Amino acid sequence: MKIDRVLISEEEIDEKLAEMGRAISRDYADKNLLLVGVLKGAFMVMADLARHIDIPVEFDFMAVSSYGGTKKSSGVVRILKDLDEEISGRHVLIVEDILDTGLTLHYLIRNLQVRQPASLALAALLIKDDVERPDLDVKYEGFHIPPEFVVGYGLDYEEKLRNLPYIGVMVADDEAEDA
Ligand code: 5GP
């Protein structure tokens, strides 16, 4: 398991989160904002983005199943942990690490919309280009990246590498074996 190259450095991530944090602070200045992080991947984005938000915010988390240890999206979304709080009448911002097929978020948005929040918006640090996905309006975007499997900064490979402070691209297993 080797990192082929750094795609986005720690500094670049921090600058982008600062930008996103400023926009969120401005847009929700007079509102009561609830940040909803999607576990496990979004835990780092959530922690670092929140430090760039200078209005009062509350936090909640959901956990959903996604890749199940492989590199391919299963398309099956299962809620492993629901929100602790009711969100009806609240201004909710979902914080995601990465938008790939969009299946997880598409499901989550429909699921949360039914609970009648005052508003529901989406922030995602990474958006994979050239992937067909349902129409999702990402209000706060981080980086557009090529459709490669990335790790680090919350994103795992078989539950490891989430602690890398940067976003990296892994060497494919067969290439790693040849090396
Ligand atoms: P989607 O439903 O948009 O396909 O992606 C759902 C989840 O799959 C993401 O929240 C993330 O946890 C995982 N995922 C998608 N693309 C990648 C990737 O390139 N690397 C890793 N480690 N996880 C990914």
PDB file of C-alpha atoms and ligand atoms in Angstrom:
ATOM      1  CA  MET A   1       0.000   0.000   0.000  1.00  0.00           C
ATOM      2  CA  LYS A   2       1.909   3.028  -1.259  1.00  0.00           C
ATOM      3  CA  ILE A   3       1.070   6.631  -1.992  1.00  0.00           C
ATOM      4  CA  ASP A   4       1.917   7.452  -5.580  1.00  0.00           C
ATOM      5  CA  ARG A   5       1.677  11.206  -5.258  1.00  0.00           C
ATOM      6  CA  VAL A   6       0.251  14.041  -3.241  1.00  0.00           C
ATOM      7  CA  LEU A   7      -2.767  15.432  -5.054  1.00  0.00           C
ATOM      8  CA  ILE A   8      -3.681  18.192  -2.610  1.00  0.00           C
ATOM      9  CA  SER A   9      -1.313  19.373   0.109  1.00  0.00           C
ATOM     10  CA  GLU A  10      -2.115  20.204   3.714  1.00  0.00           C
ATOM     11  CA  GLU A  11      -1.658  23.936   2.987  1.00  0.00           C
ATOM     12  CA  GLU A  12      -3.952  23.856  -0.041  1.00  0.00           C
ATOM     13  CA  ILE A  13      -6.639  22.074   1.981  1.00  0.00           C
ATOM     14  CA  ASP A  14      -6.380  24.639   4.747  1.00  0.00           C
ATOM     15  CA  GLU A  15      -6.617  27.596   2.359  1.00  0.00           C
ATOM     16  CA  LYS A  16      -9.669  26.102   0.671  1.00  0.00           C
ATOM     17  CA  LEU A  17     -11.399  25.357   3.983  1.00  0.00           C
ATOM     18  CA  ALA A  18     -10.725  28.937   5.099  1.00  0.00           C
ATOM     19  CA  GLU A  19     -12.446  30.196   1.924  1.00  0.00           C
ATOM     20  CA  MET A  20     -15.389  27.862   2.436  1.00  0.00           C
ATOM     21  CA  GLY A  21     -15.599  28.814   6.117  1.00  0.00           C
ATOM     22  CA  ARG A  22     -15.739  32.518   5.264  1.00  0.00           C
ATOM     23  CA  ALA A  23     -18.555  31.959   2.769  1.00  0.00           C
ATOM     24  CA  ILE A  24     -20.516  29.834   5.243  1.00  0.00           C
ATOM     25  CA  SER A  25     -20.037  32.397   8.047  1.00  0.00           C
ATOM     26  CA  ARG A  26     -21.298  35.133   5.741  1.00  0.00           C
ATOM     27  CA  ASP A  27     -24.289  33.196   4.376  1.00  0.00           C
ATOM     28  CA  TYR A  28     -25.523  31.965   7.753  1.00  0.00           C
ATOM     29  CA  ALA A  29     -24.586  35.064   9.773  1.00  0.00           C
ATOM     30  CA  ASP A  30     -28.086  35.592  11.159  1.00  0.00           C
ATOM     31  CA  LYS A  31     -29.097  31.936  11.276  1.00  0.00           C
ATOM     32  CA  ASN A  32     -28.807  29.053  13.637  1.00  0.00           C
ATOM     33  CA  LEU A  33     -26.609  26.620  11.725  1.00  0.00           C
ATOM     34  CA  LEU A  34     -26.406  22.875  12.254  1.00  0.00           C
ATOM     35  CA  LEU A  35     -23.436  21.145  10.625  1.00  0.00           C
ATOM     36  CA  VAL A  36     -24.112  17.508   9.807  1.00  0.00           C
ATOM     37  CA  GLY A  37     -20.986  15.448   9.163  1.00  0.00           C
ATOM     38  CA  VAL A  38     -21.144  12.182   7.278  1.00  0.00           C
ATOM     39  CA  LEU A  39     -18.961   9.617   9.060  1.00  0.00           C
ATOM     40  CA  LYS A  40     -16.463   8.355   8.880  1.00  0.00           C
ATOM     41  CA  GLY A  41     -14.791  10.191   6.011  1.00  0.00           C
ATOM     42  CA  ALA A  42     -15.919  13.718   6.841  1.00  0.00           C
ATOM     43  CA  PHE A  43     -14.554  13.874  10.380  1.00  0.00           C
ATOM     44  CA  MET A  44     -11.407  15.804   9.411  1.00  0.00           C
ATOM     45  CA  VAL A  45     -13.156  18.193   7.038  1.00  0.00           C
ATOM     46  CA  MET A  46     -15.763  18.819   9.696  1.00  0.00           C
ATOM     47  CA  ALA A  47     -13.201  19.597  12.420  1.00  0.00           C
ATOM     48  CA  ASP A  48     -11.023  21.827  10.255  1.00  0.00           C
ATOM     49  CA  LEU A  49     -13.830  23.560   8.371  1.00  0.00           C
ATOM     50  CA  ALA A  50     -15.606  24.353  11.648  1.00  0.00           C
ATOM     51  CA  ARG A  51     -12.476  26.112  12.898  1.00  0.00           C
ATOM     52  CA  HIS A  52     -12.797  28.500   9.970  1.00  0.00           C
ATOM     53  CA  ILE A  53     -16.438  29.305  10.754  1.00  0.00           C
ATOM     54  CA  ASP A  54     -16.834  32.265  13.078  1.00  0.00           C
ATOM     55  CA  ILE A  55     -20.571  32.179  13.788  1.00  0.00           C
ATOM     56  CA  PRO A  56     -22.186  29.924  16.420  1.00  0.00           C
ATOM     57  CA  VAL A  57     -22.776  26.420  15.040  1.00  0.00           C
ATOM     58  CA  GLU A  58     -24.010  23.107  16.388  1.00  0.00           C
ATOM     59  CA  PHE A  59     -22.792  19.685  15.296  1.00  0.00           C
ATOM     60  CA  ASP A  60     -24.407  16.377  14.559  1.00  0.00           C
ATOM     61  CA  PHE A  61     -23.211  13.281  12.713  1.00  0.00           C
ATOM     62  CA  MET A  62     -24.622  10.509  10.601  1.00  0.00           C
ATOM     63  CA  ALA A  63     -22.851   7.315   9.704  1.00  0.00           C
ATOM     64  CA  VAL A  64     -23.662   5.533   6.484  1.00  0.00           C
ATOM     65  CA  SER A  65     -22.203   2.478   4.855  1.00  0.00           C
ATOM     66  CA  SER A  66     -20.362   3.083   1.617  1.00  0.00           C
ATOM     67  CA  TYR A  67     -17.484   1.209   0.092  1.00  0.00           C
ATOM     68  CA  GLY A  68     -17.200  -1.781   2.437  1.00  0.00           C
ATOM     69  CA  GLY A  69     -13.455  -2.217   2.076  1.00  0.00           C
ATOM     70  CA  THR A  70     -13.273  -2.209  -1.701  1.00  0.00           C
ATOM     71  CA  LYS A  71     -12.578   0.639  -4.086  1.00  0.00           C
ATOM     72  CA  LYS A  72     -15.959   0.482  -5.845  1.00  0.00           C
ATOM     73  CA  SER A  73     -19.174   2.173  -4.764  1.00  0.00           C
ATOM     74  CA  SER A  74     -21.741  -0.480  -3.923  1.00  0.00           C
ATOM     75  CA  GLY A  75     -24.656   1.867  -4.457  1.00  0.00           C
ATOM     76  CA  VAL A  76     -26.160   0.516  -1.263  1.00  0.00           C
ATOM     77  CA  VAL A  77     -26.721   3.149   1.389  1.00  0.00           C
ATOM     78  CA  ARG A  78     -27.432   2.014   4.899  1.00  0.00           C
ATOM     79  CA  ILE A  79     -27.796   4.358   7.860  1.00  0.00           C
ATOM     80  CA  LEU A  80     -25.540   3.035  10.599  1.00  0.00           C
ATOM     81  CA  LYS A  81     -26.063   6.025  12.882  1.00  0.00           C
ATOM     82  CA  ASP A  82     -28.844   8.560  12.578  1.00  0.00           C
ATOM     83  CA  LEU A  83     -28.790  12.176  13.779  1.00  0.00           C
ATOM     84  CA  ASP A  84     -29.135  12.707  17.533  1.00  0.00           C
ATOM     85  CA  GLU A  85     -31.399  15.730  17.106  1.00  0.00           C
ATOM     86  CA  GLU A  86     -34.556  16.657  15.229  1.00  0.00           C
ATOM     87  CA  ILE A  87     -33.846  19.002  12.323  1.00  0.00           C
ATOM     88  CA  SER A  88     -37.299  20.341  11.535  1.00  0.00           C
ATOM     89  CA  GLY A  89     -37.095  24.128  11.202  1.00  0.00           C
ATOM     90  CA  ARG A  90     -33.268  24.075  11.405  1.00  0.00           C
ATOM     91  CA  HIS A  91     -30.755  25.381   8.884  1.00  0.00           C
ATOM     92  CA  VAL A  92     -28.770  22.273   8.019  1.00  0.00           C
ATOM     93  CA  LEU A  93     -25.480  22.068   6.152  1.00  0.00           C
ATOM     94  CA  ILE A  94     -24.312  18.576   5.248  1.00  0.00           C
ATOM     95  CA  VAL A  95     -20.517  18.306   5.259  1.00  0.00           C
ATOM     96  CA  GLU A  96     -19.051  15.604   3.033  1.00  0.00           C
ATOM     97  CA  ASP A  97     -15.518  14.554   2.259  1.00  0.00           C
ATOM     98  CA  ILE A  98     -16.003  13.508  -1.356  1.00  0.00           C
ATOM     99  CA  LEU A  99     -18.662  13.361  -4.011  1.00  0.00           C
ATOM    100  CA  ASP A 100     -18.144  10.373  -6.269  1.00  0.00           C
ATOM    101  CA  THR A 101     -21.250   8.626  -7.637  1.00  0.00           C
ATOM    102  CA  GLY A 102     -23.359  10.916  -5.430  1.00  0.00           C
ATOM    103  CA  LEU A 103     -25.505   7.962  -4.408  1.00  0.00           C
ATOM    104  CA  THR A 104     -24.869   8.456  -0.713  1.00  0.00           C
ATOM    105  CA  LEU A 105     -25.692  12.134  -0.751  1.00  0.00           C
ATOM    106  CA  HIS A 106     -28.653  11.746  -3.033  1.00  0.00           C
ATOM    107  CA  TYR A 107     -30.111   9.295  -0.560  1.00  0.00           C
ATOM    108  CA  LEU A 108     -29.206  11.404   2.477  1.00  0.00           C
ATOM    109  CA  ILE A 109     -30.662  14.587   1.052  1.00  0.00           C
ATOM    110  CA  ARG A 110     -33.986  12.896   0.326  1.00  0.00           C
ATOM    111  CA  ASN A 111     -33.957  11.315   3.750  1.00  0.00           C
ATOM    112  CA  LEU A 112     -33.267  14.620   5.540  1.00  0.00           C
ATOM    113  CA  GLN A 113     -35.599  16.697   3.375  1.00  0.00           C
ATOM    114  CA  VAL A 114     -38.555  14.670   4.634  1.00  0.00           C
ATOM    115  CA  ARG A 115     -37.759  15.909   8.158  1.00  0.00           C
ATOM    116  CA  GLN A 116     -38.564  19.457   7.008  1.00  0.00           C
ATOM    117  CA  PRO A 117     -35.474  21.499   7.805  1.00  0.00           C
ATOM    118  CA  ALA A 118     -35.754  25.281   7.255  1.00  0.00           C
ATOM    119  CA  SER A 119     -32.966  24.863   4.696  1.00  0.00           C
ATOM    120  CA  LEU A 120     -30.709  22.047   3.566  1.00  0.00           C
ATOM    121  CA  ALA A 121     -27.429  22.669   1.756  1.00  0.00           C
ATOM    122  CA  LEU A 122     -24.308  20.749   0.911  1.00  0.00           C
ATOM    123  CA  ALA A 123     -20.582  21.325   1.376  1.00  0.00           C
ATOM    124  CA  ALA A 124     -18.070  18.889  -0.130  1.00  0.00           C
ATOM    125  CA  LEU A 125     -14.293  19.144  -0.054  1.00  0.00           C
ATOM    126  CA  LEU A 126     -13.717  16.973  -3.130  1.00  0.00           C
ATOM    127  CA  ILE A 127     -15.778  16.504  -6.262  1.00  0.00           C
ATOM    128  CA  LYS A 128     -14.748  13.877  -8.785  1.00  0.00           C
ATOM    129  CA  ASP A 129     -15.006  15.086 -12.359  1.00  0.00           C
ATOM    130  CA  ASP A 130     -16.237  12.957 -15.259  1.00  0.00           C
ATOM    131  CA  VAL A 131     -18.537  10.870 -13.077  1.00  0.00           C
ATOM    132  CA  GLU A 132     -22.194  10.505 -13.922  1.00  0.00           C
ATOM    133  CA  ARG A 133     -24.305  11.316 -10.920  1.00  0.00           C
ATOM    134  CA  PRO A 134     -27.732  12.547  -9.916  1.00  0.00           C
ATOM    135  CA  ASP A 135     -28.143  16.297 -10.031  1.00  0.00           C
ATOM    136  CA  LEU A 136     -26.844  17.607  -6.696  1.00  0.00           C
ATOM    137  CA  ASP A 137     -26.400  21.258  -5.862  1.00  0.00           C
ATOM    138  CA  VAL A 138     -23.135  21.640  -3.948  1.00  0.00           C
ATOM    139  CA  LYS A 139     -23.325  25.092  -2.371  1.00  0.00           C
ATOM    140  CA  TYR A 140     -19.768  25.045  -0.985  1.00  0.00           C
ATOM    141  CA  GLU A 141     -17.266  23.237  -3.193  1.00  0.00           C
ATOM    142  CA  GLY A 142     -13.671  22.451  -2.410  1.00  0.00           C
ATOM    143  CA  PHE A 143     -11.633  20.903  -5.206  1.00  0.00           C
ATOM    144  CA  HIS A 144     -12.561  19.208  -8.467  1.00  0.00           C
ATOM    145  CA  ILE A 145     -10.351  16.149  -8.877  1.00  0.00           C
ATOM    146  CA  PRO A 146      -9.893  13.517 -11.588  1.00  0.00           C
ATOM    147  CA  PRO A 147     -11.900  10.306 -11.119  1.00  0.00           C
ATOM    148  CA  GLU A 148      -9.129   8.468  -9.283  1.00  0.00           C
ATOM    149  CA  PHE A 149      -9.243   6.682  -5.949  1.00  0.00           C
ATOM    150  CA  VAL A 150      -7.838   9.057  -3.351  1.00  0.00           C
ATOM    151  CA  VAL A 151      -6.888   8.552   0.277  1.00  0.00           C
ATOM    152  CA  GLY A 152      -5.988  10.636   3.299  1.00  0.00           C
ATOM    153  CA  TYR A 153      -7.556  13.518   5.153  1.00  0.00           C
ATOM    154  CA  GLY A 154     -10.385  11.280   6.394  1.00  0.00           C
ATOM    155  CA  LEU A 155     -10.562   9.036   3.328  1.00  0.00           C
ATOM    156  CA  ASP A 156      -9.505   5.440   3.810  1.00  0.00           C
ATOM    157  CA  TYR A 157      -8.172   2.432   2.044  1.00  0.00           C
ATOM    158  CA  GLU A 158      -9.518  -0.575   3.949  1.00  0.00           C
ATOM    159  CA  GLU A 159      -9.975   1.661   7.015  1.00  0.00           C
ATOM    160  CA  LYS A 160      -6.369   2.871   6.971  1.00  0.00           C
ATOM    161  CA  LEU A 161      -4.684   6.092   5.779  1.00  0.00           C
ATOM    162  CA  ARG A 162      -7.464   8.354   7.078  1.00  0.00           C
ATOM    163  CA  ASN A 163      -4.855  10.128   9.212  1.00  0.00           C
ATOM    164  CA  LEU A 164      -2.719  11.393   6.324  1.00  0.00           C
ATOM    165  CA  PRO A 165      -2.808  15.203   6.524  1.00  0.00           C
ATOM    166  CA  TYR A 166      -2.994  15.510   2.722  1.00  0.00           C
ATOM    167  CA  ILE A 167      -5.003  13.947  -0.126  1.00  0.00           C
ATOM    168  CA  GLY A 168      -2.978  11.370  -2.016  1.00  0.00           C
ATOM    169  CA  VAL A 169      -3.362   8.976  -4.900  1.00  0.00           C
ATOM    170  CA  MET A 170      -2.455   5.357  -4.272  1.00  0.00           C
ATOM    171  CA  VAL A 171      -0.448   3.093  -6.517  1.00  0.00           C
ATOM    172  CA  ALA A 172      -2.786   0.434  -7.896  1.00  0.00           C
ATOM    173  CA  ASP A 173      -2.205  -2.969  -6.214  1.00  0.00           C
ATOM    174  CA  ASP A 174      -0.837  -4.622  -9.390  1.00  0.00           C
ATOM    175  CA  GLU A 175       1.591  -1.724  -9.962  1.00  0.00           C
ATOM    176  CA  ALA A 176       2.693  -1.876  -6.316  1.00  0.00           C
ATOM    177  CA  GLU A 177       3.396  -5.606  -6.703  1.00  0.00           C
ATOM    178  CA  ASP A 178       5.472  -4.981  -9.823  1.00  0.00           C
ATOM    179  CA  ALA A 179       7.509  -2.274  -8.086  1.00  0.00           C
TER     180      ALA A 179
HETATM  181  P1  5GP B   1     -20.537   8.287  -3.450  1.00  0.00           P
HETATM  182  O1  5GP B   1     -21.813   7.814  -2.848  1.00  0.00           O
HETATM  183  O2  5GP B   1     -20.564   9.722  -3.890  1.00  0.00           O
HETATM  184  O3  5GP B   1     -20.061   7.366  -4.542  1.00  0.00           O
HETATM  185  O4  5GP B   1     -19.401   8.177  -2.340  1.00  0.00           O
HETATM  186  C1  5GP B   1     -19.700   7.830  -1.054  1.00  0.00           C
HETATM  187  C2  5GP B   1     -18.503   7.624  -0.187  1.00  0.00           C
HETATM  188  O5  5GP B   1     -17.580   6.762  -0.840  1.00  0.00           O
HETATM  189  C3  5GP B   1     -17.703   8.854   0.152  1.00  0.00           C
HETATM  190  O6  5GP B   1     -18.263   9.595   1.198  1.00  0.00           O
HETATM  191  C4  5GP B   1     -16.380   8.220   0.558  1.00  0.00           C
HETATM  192  O7  5GP B   1     -16.455   7.772   1.881  1.00  0.00           O
HETATM  193  C5  5GP B   1     -16.296   7.043  -0.399  1.00  0.00           C
HETATM  194  N1  5GP B   1     -15.451   7.383  -1.545  1.00  0.00           N
HETATM  195  C6  5GP B   1     -15.823   7.859  -2.759  1.00  0.00           C
HETATM  196  N2  5GP B   1     -14.742   8.083  -3.541  1.00  0.00           N
HETATM  197  C7  5GP B   1     -13.665   7.745  -2.792  1.00  0.00           C
HETATM  198  C8  5GP B   1     -12.242   7.781  -3.019  1.00  0.00           C
HETATM  199  O8  5GP B   1     -11.710   8.175  -4.076  1.00  0.00           O
HETATM  200  N3  5GP B   1     -11.460   7.358  -1.979  1.00  0.00           N
HETATM  201  C9  5GP B   1     -11.964   6.917  -0.802  1.00  0.00           C
HETATM  202  N4  5GP B   1     -11.100   6.537   0.130  1.00  0.00           N
HETATM  203  N5  5GP B   1     -13.279   6.889  -0.550  1.00  0.00           N
HETATM  204  C10 5GP B   1     -14.123   7.294  -1.528  1.00  0.00           C
END
